[in-house]
Short mmCIF file of C-alpha atoms in Angstrom, two decimals:
data_model
loop_
_atom_site.label_atom_id
_atom_site.label_comp_id
_atom_site.label_asym_id
_atom_site.label_seq_id
_atom_site.Cartn_x
_atom_site.Cartn_y
_atom_site.Cartn_z
CA UNK A 749 -19.50 9.05 -13.84
CA UNK A 750 -18.20 7.58 -10.63
CA UNK A 751 -20.14 6.64 -7.51
CA UNK A 752 -20.22 8.65 -4.30
CA UNK A 753 -18.06 6.09 -2.40
CA UNK A 754 -15.49 6.26 -5.20
CA UNK A 755 -15.48 10.07 -5.07
CA UNK A 756 -15.09 9.94 -1.31
CA UNK A 757 -12.24 7.45 -1.62
CA UNK A 758 -10.40 9.95 -3.81
CA UNK A 759 -11.20 12.71 -1.29
CA UNK A 760 -9.72 10.68 1.56
CA UNK A 761 -6.64 9.75 -0.48
CA UNK A 762 -6.01 13.43 -1.19
CA UNK A 763 -6.09 14.11 2.56
CA UNK A 764 -3.76 11.25 3.47
CA UNK A 765 -1.37 12.00 0.60
CA UNK A 766 -1.37 15.73 1.39
CA UNK A 767 -2.62 16.61 -2.05
CA UNK A 768 -4.97 19.58 -2.62
CA UNK A 769 -8.42 18.82 -1.22
CA UNK A 770 -11.34 19.05 -3.59
CA UNK A 771 -14.05 21.50 -2.64
CA UNK A 772 -17.11 20.20 -0.76
CA UNK A 773 -15.40 16.98 0.30
CA UNK A 774 -16.93 17.19 3.77
CA UNK A 775 -20.41 17.43 2.30
CA UNK A 776 -19.75 14.34 0.21
CA UNK A 777 -18.51 12.38 3.21
CA UNK A 778 -21.49 13.48 5.29
CA UNK A 779 -23.83 12.36 2.53
CA UNK A 780 -22.58 8.75 2.62
CA UNK A 781 -25.20 6.28 3.83
CA UNK A 782 -24.09 3.33 6.01
CA UNK A 783 -24.21 1.09 2.94
CA UNK A 784 -22.07 3.53 0.96
CA UNK A 785 -19.57 3.64 3.81
CA UNK A 786 -19.38 -0.15 3.54
CA UNK A 787 -18.64 0.23 -0.18
CA UNK A 788 -15.92 2.76 0.59
CA UNK A 789 -14.33 0.44 3.18
CA UNK A 790 -14.55 -2.47 0.73
CA UNK A 791 -12.87 -0.40 -1.99
CA UNK A 792 -10.11 0.62 0.43
CA UNK A 793 -9.53 -3.02 1.27
CA UNK A 794 -9.54 -4.18 -2.35
CA UNK A 795 -7.09 -1.47 -3.42
CA UNK A 796 -4.86 -2.01 -0.36
CA UNK A 797 -5.52 1.56 0.74
CA UNK A 798 -7.01 0.95 4.20
CA UNK A 799 -4.04 2.49 6.02
CA UNK A 800 -4.31 5.69 3.97
CA UNK A 801 -8.07 5.87 4.44
CA UNK A 802 -7.72 5.26 8.15
CA UNK A 803 -5.10 8.00 8.36
CA UNK A 804 -7.35 10.46 6.51
CA UNK A 805 -10.30 9.67 8.77
CA UNK A 806 -8.22 10.19 11.91
CA UNK A 807 -7.09 13.54 10.49
CA UNK A 808 -10.73 14.53 10.05
CA UNK A 809 -11.52 13.44 13.62
CA UNK A 810 -15.05 14.09 14.83
CA UNK A 811 -15.92 16.01 11.68
CA UNK A 812 -17.13 12.80 10.09
CA UNK A 813 -19.63 10.45 11.63
CA UNK A 814 -18.64 6.88 10.90
CA UNK A 815 -20.98 3.92 10.71
CA UNK A 816 -21.09 1.24 13.39
CA UNK A 817 -20.15 -1.47 10.93
CA UNK A 818 -16.85 -1.60 9.11
CA UNK A 819 -14.78 0.77 11.25
CA UNK A 820 -13.21 -2.03 13.29
CA UNK A 821 -12.29 -3.97 10.18
CA UNK A 822 -10.73 -0.83 8.71
CA UNK A 823 -8.56 -0.37 11.82
CA UNK A 824 -7.48 -4.02 11.66
CA UNK A 825 -6.67 -3.70 7.96
CA UNK A 826 -4.75 -0.47 8.52
CA UNK A 827 -2.67 -1.98 11.28
CA UNK A 828 -1.92 -5.11 9.28
CA UNK A 829 -0.77 -2.98 6.32
CA UNK A 830 1.43 -0.73 8.44
CA UNK A 831 3.07 -3.62 10.30
CA UNK A 832 3.88 -5.47 7.09
CA UNK A 833 5.06 -2.26 5.40
CA UNK A 834 7.45 -1.45 8.26
CA UNK A 835 8.84 -4.99 8.07
CA UNK A 836 9.29 -4.86 4.27
CA UNK A 837 10.83 -1.37 4.23
CA UNK A 838 13.24 -2.31 7.04
CA UNK A 839 14.41 -5.28 5.05
CA UNK A 840 14.55 -3.23 1.88
CA UNK A 841 16.86 -0.71 3.57
CA UNK A 842 19.08 -3.47 4.87
CA UNK A 843 19.20 -5.14 1.46
CA UNK A 844 20.05 -1.85 -0.21
CA UNK A 845 22.89 -1.15 2.16
CA UNK A 846 24.23 -4.74 1.96
CA UNK A 847 24.27 -4.57 -1.83
CA UNK A 848 25.90 -1.15 -1.89
CA UNK A 849 28.58 -2.34 0.53
CA UNK A 850 29.28 -5.25 -1.78
CA UNK A 851 29.61 -3.15 -4.89
CA UNK A 852 26.43 -4.15 -6.75
CA UNK A 853 24.79 -1.78 -9.26
CA UNK A 854 21.24 -2.51 -8.26
CA UNK A 855 18.00 -0.57 -7.89
CA UNK A 856 15.17 -1.32 -5.48
CA UNK A 857 12.10 -0.96 -7.65
CA UNK A 858 8.57 0.31 -7.20
CA UNK A 859 6.95 0.17 -3.75
CA UNK A 860 9.98 0.02 -1.50
CA UNK A 861 11.44 3.12 -3.12
CA UNK A 862 8.20 5.01 -3.69
CA UNK A 863 7.02 4.49 -0.11
CA UNK A 864 9.65 6.95 1.08
CA UNK A 865 7.92 9.59 -1.05
CA UNK A 866 4.62 9.17 0.81
CA UNK A 867 3.89 11.47 3.75
CA UNK A 868 4.25 8.36 5.95
CA UNK A 869 5.93 5.34 4.35
CA UNK A 870 4.09 2.83 6.52
CA UNK A 871 0.74 3.87 5.01
CA UNK A 872 1.77 2.41 1.67
CA UNK A 873 0.92 -1.31 1.55
CA UNK A 874 3.95 -3.45 0.75
CA UNK A 875 4.25 -6.98 -0.48
CA UNK A 876 7.48 -8.15 -2.07
CA UNK A 877 10.74 -6.40 -2.70
CA UNK A 878 11.48 -5.98 -6.40
CA UNK A 879 15.17 -5.82 -7.05
CA UNK A 880 16.69 -4.82 -10.36
CA UNK A 881 20.18 -5.95 -11.20
CA UNK A 882 21.97 -5.61 -14.54
CA UNK A 883 22.15 -9.06 -16.16
CA UNK A 884 25.97 -9.06 -16.06
CA UNK A 885 25.84 -8.96 -12.26
CA UNK A 886 23.16 -11.59 -11.79
CA UNK A 887 25.60 -14.50 -11.56
CA UNK A 888 27.46 -12.79 -8.73
CA UNK A 889 24.30 -11.59 -6.95
CA UNK A 890 22.34 -14.84 -6.80
CA UNK A 891 24.73 -16.74 -4.50
CA UNK A 892 24.99 -13.61 -2.32
CA UNK A 893 21.22 -13.41 -1.92
CA UNK A 894 20.90 -17.15 -1.38
CA UNK A 895 23.47 -16.94 1.40
CA UNK A 896 22.04 -13.90 3.18
CA UNK A 897 18.38 -13.72 2.13
CA UNK A 898 17.06 -17.25 1.95
CA UNK A 899 16.84 -20.09 -0.48
CA UNK A 900 16.71 -19.35 -4.20
CA UNK A 901 13.66 -20.42 -6.19
CA UNK A 902 13.12 -20.20 -9.92
CA UNK A 903 9.65 -19.15 -11.10
CA UNK A 904 8.03 -20.72 -14.20
CA UNK A 905 8.98 -17.61 -16.21
CA UNK A 906 12.65 -18.16 -15.40
CA UNK A 907 12.98 -15.36 -12.85
CA UNK A 908 14.60 -15.86 -9.46
CA UNK A 909 13.07 -15.31 -6.02
CA UNK A 910 14.42 -15.41 -2.49
CA UNK A 911 12.42 -15.58 0.71
CA UNK A 912 13.58 -14.26 4.05
CA UNK A 913 11.39 -13.62 7.11
CA UNK A 914 8.20 -14.13 5.10
CA UNK A 915 9.25 -11.46 2.62
CA UNK A 916 9.90 -12.34 -0.97
CA UNK A 917 12.68 -10.69 -2.96
CA UNK A 918 12.05 -10.84 -6.70
CA UNK A 919 15.03 -10.44 -8.96
CA UNK A 920 14.56 -8.54 -12.22
CA UNK A 921 17.09 -8.05 -14.97
CA UNK A 922 14.76 -5.64 -16.79
CA UNK A 923 14.19 -2.22 -15.30
CA UNK A 924 11.36 -1.11 -17.57
CA UNK A 925 8.18 -2.96 -18.50
CA UNK A 926 8.75 -1.72 -22.03
CA UNK A 927 9.77 -3.56 -25.17
CA UNK A 928 12.07 -0.85 -26.52
CA UNK A 929 15.84 -1.24 -26.45
CA UNK A 930 16.87 0.04 -22.96
CA UNK A 931 19.64 2.09 -24.60
CA UNK A 932 16.89 4.34 -26.01
CA UNK A 933 15.29 4.88 -22.61
CA UNK A 934 16.28 7.23 -19.76
CA UNK A 935 19.36 6.22 -17.86
CA UNK A 936 18.50 4.09 -14.83
CA UNK A 937 18.75 6.08 -11.63
CA UNK A 938 17.46 9.33 -13.12
CA UNK A 939 14.10 10.86 -12.09
CA UNK A 940 12.79 10.41 -15.64
CA UNK A 941 13.62 6.70 -15.42
CA UNK A 942 11.71 6.38 -12.15
CA UNK A 943 8.55 7.98 -13.58
CA UNK A 944 8.71 6.07 -16.86
CA UNK A 945 9.25 2.80 -15.00
CA UNK A 946 6.19 3.38 -12.79
CA UNK A 947 4.01 4.46 -15.69
CA UNK A 948 5.00 1.46 -17.82
CA UNK A 949 4.41 -0.86 -14.87
CA UNK A 950 0.86 0.49 -14.53
CA UNK A 951 0.41 0.09 -18.28
CA UNK A 952 1.51 -3.53 -18.19
CA UNK A 953 -1.09 -4.40 -15.57
CA UNK A 954 -3.83 -2.24 -17.11
CA UNK A 955 -3.41 -4.19 -20.34
CA UNK A 956 -3.87 -7.47 -18.48
CA UNK A 957 -5.77 -8.43 -15.34
CA UNK A 958 -6.04 -4.85 -14.12
CA UNK A 959 -4.41 -2.30 -11.88
CA UNK A 960 -5.54 -0.69 -8.64
CA UNK A 961 -5.46 2.79 -7.19
CA UNK A 962 -2.40 2.03 -5.08
CA UNK A 963 -0.20 2.08 -8.20
CA UNK A 964 -1.74 5.40 -9.25
CA UNK A 965 -1.00 6.83 -5.82
CA UNK A 966 2.62 5.65 -6.27
CA UNK A 967 2.94 7.55 -9.51
CA UNK A 968 1.33 10.64 -7.97
CA UNK A 969 3.74 10.59 -5.02
CA UNK A 970 6.81 9.95 -7.20
CA UNK A 971 5.81 12.65 -9.66
CA UNK A 972 5.27 15.20 -6.89
CA UNK A 973 8.63 14.36 -5.34
CA UNK A 974 10.66 14.18 -8.56
CA UNK A 975 9.03 16.79 -10.80
CA UNK A 976 11.47 19.52 -9.76
CA UNK A 977 14.38 17.26 -10.73
CA UNK A 978 13.28 16.18 -14.18
CA UNK A 979 12.71 18.00 -17.42
CA UNK A 980 9.01 17.67 -18.32
CA UNK A 981 9.66 18.21 -22.03
CA UNK A 982 12.29 15.47 -22.06
CA UNK A 983 10.00 13.06 -20.23
CA UNK A 984 7.22 13.86 -22.67
CA UNK A 985 9.63 13.08 -25.51
CA UNK A 986 10.30 9.67 -23.95
CA UNK A 987 6.54 9.10 -23.72
CA UNK A 988 6.35 9.77 -27.46
CA UNK A 989 9.38 7.69 -28.44
CA UNK A 990 8.12 4.68 -26.46
CA UNK A 991 4.72 4.87 -28.14
CA UNK A 992 3.01 5.49 -24.81
CA UNK A 993 2.15 9.17 -25.21
CA UNK A 994 -1.62 8.63 -25.42
CA UNK A 995 -1.45 6.27 -22.48
CA UNK A 996 0.48 8.73 -20.36
CA UNK A 997 -1.79 11.64 -21.24
CA UNK A 998 -4.71 9.59 -19.95
CA UNK A 999 -2.83 8.35 -16.88
CA UNK A 1000 -1.61 11.79 -15.82
CA UNK A 1001 -5.05 13.29 -16.50
CA UNK A 1002 -6.61 10.80 -14.10
CA UNK A 1003 -4.01 11.56 -11.45
CA UNK A 1004 -4.46 15.27 -11.90
CA UNK A 1005 -8.27 15.27 -11.90
CA UNK A 1006 -8.96 12.65 -9.29
CA UNK A 1007 -6.02 12.95 -6.91
CA UNK A 1008 -5.19 16.60 -7.51
CA UNK A 1009 -1.51 15.93 -8.25
CA UNK A 1010 -0.50 18.49 -10.83
CA UNK A 1011 3.23 18.90 -10.91
CA UNK A 1012 5.71 18.26 -13.73
CA UNK A 1013 4.24 16.34 -16.66
CA UNK A 1014 0.90 16.03 -14.87
CA UNK A 1015 0.58 19.77 -15.47
CA UNK A 1016 2.15 20.04 -18.91
CA UNK A 1017 0.58 17.10 -20.75
CA UNK A 1018 -2.55 17.95 -22.66
CA UNK A 1019 -5.66 16.75 -20.76
CA UNK A 1020 -7.32 13.58 -22.02
CA UNK A 1021 -10.38 11.50 -21.20
CA UNK A 1022 -9.65 8.80 -18.65
CA UNK A 1023 -12.97 7.01 -18.13
CA UNK A 1024 -11.73 3.79 -19.77
CA UNK A 1025 -8.72 3.60 -17.47
CA UNK A 1026 -10.84 4.40 -14.44
CA UNK A 1027 -13.19 1.54 -15.37
CA UNK A 1028 -10.22 -0.85 -15.38
CA UNK A 1029 -9.03 0.52 -12.03
CA UNK A 1030 -12.37 -0.01 -10.33
CA UNK A 1031 -13.32 -3.31 -11.94
CA UNK A 1032 -10.99 -5.46 -9.88
CA UNK A 1033 -8.99 -3.57 -7.26
CA UNK A 1034 -5.34 -4.34 -6.67
CA UNK A 1035 -3.94 -5.89 -9.89
CA UNK A 1036 -7.49 -6.96 -10.75
CA UNK A 1037 -7.42 -9.64 -8.04
CA UNK A 1038 -10.85 -8.70 -6.72
CA UNK A 1039 -12.80 -8.93 -9.96
CA UNK A 1040 -15.27 -11.74 -9.14
CA UNK A 1041 -14.30 -13.80 -12.20
CA UNK A 1042 -10.55 -13.35 -11.52
CA UNK A 1043 -10.86 -14.31 -7.84
CA UNK A 1044 -12.24 -17.71 -8.78
CA UNK A 1045 -9.50 -18.31 -11.39
CA UNK A 1046 -6.69 -17.40 -8.99
CA UNK A 1047 -7.62 -20.37 -6.81
CA UNK A 1048 -7.15 -22.80 -9.71
CA UNK A 1049 -4.07 -24.47 -11.20
CA UNK A 1050 -1.17 -22.45 -12.70
CA UNK A 1051 -2.24 -23.50 -16.21
CA UNK A 1052 -5.78 -22.17 -15.68
CA UNK A 1053 -4.39 -18.95 -14.18
CA UNK A 1054 -2.11 -18.44 -17.16
CA UNK A 1055 -4.93 -19.05 -19.61
CA UNK A 1056 -7.08 -16.59 -17.67
CA UNK A 1057 -4.30 -13.97 -17.80
CA UNK A 1058 -3.99 -14.45 -21.55
CA UNK A 1059 -7.76 -14.13 -21.93
CA UNK A 1060 -7.74 -10.90 -19.93
CA UNK A 1061 -5.06 -9.45 -22.19
CA UNK A 1062 -7.07 -10.37 -25.28
CA UNK A 1063 -10.14 -8.70 -23.76
CA UNK A 1064 -8.22 -5.40 -23.66
CA UNK A 1065 -7.70 -5.42 -27.42
CA UNK A 1066 -9.60 -2.22 -28.39
CA UNK A 1067 -8.26 -0.26 -25.41
CA UNK A 1068 -4.69 -1.45 -26.00
CA UNK A 1069 -4.79 -0.84 -29.70
CA UNK A 1070 -5.56 2.81 -29.12
CA UNK A 1071 -3.35 3.55 -26.11
CA UNK A 1072 -0.23 1.39 -26.44
CA UNK A 1073 -0.29 -0.95 -29.46
CA UNK A 1074 3.44 -1.70 -29.49
CA UNK A 1075 3.60 -2.66 -25.83
CA UNK A 1076 0.40 -4.66 -26.11
CA UNK A 1077 1.82 -6.82 -28.92
CA UNK A 1078 5.01 -7.30 -26.93
CA UNK A 1079 3.12 -8.43 -23.80
CA UNK A 1080 0.91 -10.76 -25.84
CA UNK A 1081 3.97 -12.28 -27.49
CA UNK A 1082 5.63 -12.82 -24.11
CA UNK A 1083 2.48 -14.44 -22.74
CA UNK A 1084 2.11 -16.61 -25.81
CA UNK A 1085 5.73 -17.75 -25.55
CA UNK A 1086 5.24 -18.43 -21.84
CA UNK A 1087 2.16 -20.52 -22.52
CA UNK A 1088 3.58 -22.67 -25.26
CA UNK A 1089 6.99 -23.16 -23.66
CA UNK A 1090 5.55 -25.42 -20.95
CA UNK B 776 1.66 0.38 51.79
CA UNK B 777 3.85 -1.20 49.12
CA UNK B 778 2.55 -0.93 45.65
CA UNK B 779 3.02 -3.57 43.00
CA UNK B 780 4.63 -2.48 39.78
CA UNK B 781 3.40 -3.85 36.48
CA UNK B 782 4.52 -3.69 32.90
CA UNK B 783 2.78 -4.43 29.63
CA UNK B 784 3.94 -7.78 28.31
CA UNK B 785 3.24 -7.98 24.56
CA UNK B 786 3.45 -5.32 21.92
CA UNK B 787 0.19 -3.37 21.90
CA UNK B 788 -1.17 -0.87 19.43
CA UNK B 789 -4.09 1.37 20.19
CA UNK B 790 -6.21 2.54 17.27
CA UNK B 791 -9.09 4.97 17.35
CA UNK B 792 -11.67 5.80 14.75
CA UNK B 793 -14.48 8.13 15.78
CA UNK B 794 -15.81 6.80 19.08
CA UNK B 795 -14.45 3.30 18.51
CA UNK B 796 -11.25 2.03 20.05
CA UNK B 797 -9.34 -1.07 19.16
CA UNK B 798 -6.50 -2.63 21.05
CA UNK B 799 -4.30 -4.84 18.91
CA UNK B 800 -2.12 -7.19 20.88
CA UNK B 801 0.91 -8.85 19.35
CA UNK B 802 2.56 -11.47 21.57
CA UNK B 803 6.03 -12.63 20.58
CA UNK B 804 4.44 -15.27 18.38
CA UNK B 805 2.62 -13.15 15.82
CA UNK B 806 0.18 -15.98 15.08
CA UNK B 807 -1.35 -15.47 18.52
CA UNK B 808 -2.17 -11.82 17.88
CA UNK B 809 -5.65 -10.65 18.74
CA UNK B 810 -7.77 -7.53 18.77
CA UNK B 811 -10.09 -6.22 21.45
CA UNK B 812 -12.70 -3.56 21.02
CA UNK B 813 -12.40 -1.42 24.14
CA UNK B 814 -14.29 1.44 25.70
CA UNK B 815 -13.10 5.02 26.02
CA UNK B 816 -11.93 4.81 29.64
CA UNK B 817 -9.92 1.66 28.93
CA UNK B 818 -8.42 3.39 25.90
CA UNK B 819 -7.57 6.46 27.97
CA UNK B 820 -5.72 4.36 30.53
CA UNK B 821 -3.86 2.40 27.92
CA UNK B 822 -2.83 5.47 26.02
CA UNK B 823 -1.30 6.91 29.18
CA UNK B 824 0.58 3.79 30.21
CA UNK B 825 1.51 2.20 26.89
CA UNK B 826 4.73 4.11 26.57
CA UNK B 827 5.73 3.81 30.21
CA UNK B 828 8.17 1.12 31.19
CA UNK B 829 6.09 0.29 34.27
CA UNK B 830 3.23 1.56 36.41
CA UNK B 831 1.48 0.94 39.73
CA UNK B 832 -2.13 0.50 40.74
CA UNK B 833 -2.00 3.93 42.44
CA UNK B 834 -0.88 5.57 39.22
CA UNK B 835 -3.75 3.97 37.34
CA UNK B 836 -6.13 5.06 40.07
CA UNK B 837 -4.94 8.66 39.99
CA UNK B 838 -5.20 8.71 36.18
CA UNK B 839 -8.84 7.70 36.58
CA UNK B 840 -9.61 10.40 39.13
CA UNK B 841 -7.92 13.01 36.99
CA UNK B 842 -10.04 12.12 33.98
CA UNK B 843 -13.37 11.01 35.40
CA UNK B 844 -15.67 12.17 38.12
CA UNK B 845 -14.76 9.37 40.52
CA UNK B 846 -14.01 9.36 44.23
CA UNK B 847 -10.64 7.99 45.26
CA UNK B 848 -12.30 4.89 46.56
CA UNK B 849 -14.23 4.28 43.35
CA UNK B 850 -11.10 4.87 41.28
CA UNK B 851 -9.11 2.45 43.42
CA UNK B 852 -11.79 -0.22 43.06
CA UNK B 853 -11.96 0.37 39.31
CA UNK B 854 -8.19 0.20 38.83
CA UNK B 855 -7.98 -2.95 40.95
CA UNK B 856 -10.63 -4.58 38.79
CA UNK B 857 -9.03 -3.43 35.54
CA UNK B 858 -5.53 -4.58 36.49
CA UNK B 859 -6.85 -7.98 37.60
CA UNK B 860 -8.53 -8.33 34.21
CA UNK B 861 -5.38 -7.33 32.31
CA UNK B 862 -3.29 -9.67 34.46
CA UNK B 863 -5.64 -12.58 33.77
CA UNK B 864 -5.54 -11.87 30.05
CA UNK B 865 -1.74 -11.81 29.94
CA UNK B 866 -1.64 -8.17 28.97
CA UNK B 867 0.44 -7.13 31.99
CA UNK B 868 2.85 -8.81 34.34
CA UNK B 869 4.03 -8.13 37.86
CA UNK B 870 7.56 -6.84 37.93
#
């Protein structure tokens, strides 16, 4: 059972994302008390959804009476998100075209690509640019990025990052957050690959510190856009072969029921209960950063943060064992290696 | 009578939610950005002139008379006051 502010947040997301509106949404919004409006605004902030919520409220116009408190902060949040998003997506486009012109076989991952599938890209909060490059091209790409996109830095996990105009570019040599041999997964660049990549990314975070609604909106938007170009049965087969079928049934059920997105596999997969995933989503907002206990740990040293991340993975044991045991063991092993290697 | 022409100096964004209006001002140095909660008439004026390359006090005055029940004299006094305020706050500049 979810709270009225949570229900209303879903209602507003459906409006902003142009997904089918759920009946009686106006009545629910009208029933919100000033305190519940504050909760809704806080949720929007914690899930980086303020720009979408603001957009939905402007679409509703005078139909909804807003409280005195919180509206100004929402407008500030929305503007901050849209400004940053425009900046990131501009750079992402430039990066994409520079790399294409120089013959790289790259992919811009996650947000920067999915944003273009939103009704308005600037409503989707953006942070870094995630860039995938096949490992055989990494040696050629790194000096190129260092020359044109700022100084190279190596993260403790061995990955490379570049920073230009306050925007970080993270280099990845793995496309999927899955442990299976990539040769057994959909070919990179196909619609199936895009959906599987997003779903496995959500899984990775859900099995750790947490995942927010923004990532679920990403999957909903990508699925709506790509469903006519992929084969739902084939994608379902990939869900089975990667051992994430149960996970994906739950994930798509949540998207279908709460956001109203019901195309492609969201329509064909058998419905499943999703309360346990929804609890994870609401316990800590964007990537779990707003869970009170996590917030305190994030301010501490890298060693404490790593230990906290490991602890959060261990806490997911029963959930993970049921929904994605193979991936869970792989993530735990990676974390364990990361913790003992330094 | 010669009329001064003005233009808006920094990047401004006008946001509205219900009956609340917010003007977000972004000078060239983003660190100096600020937000002002403004009233409906201020928002109306800004909305009309934000996308114009320049404007005069008379244009502001006639915008006010077209929207509100003001005499020409009252509108002129109001626009004079508003433009002086914007000028002092670095929002507009004389061309």
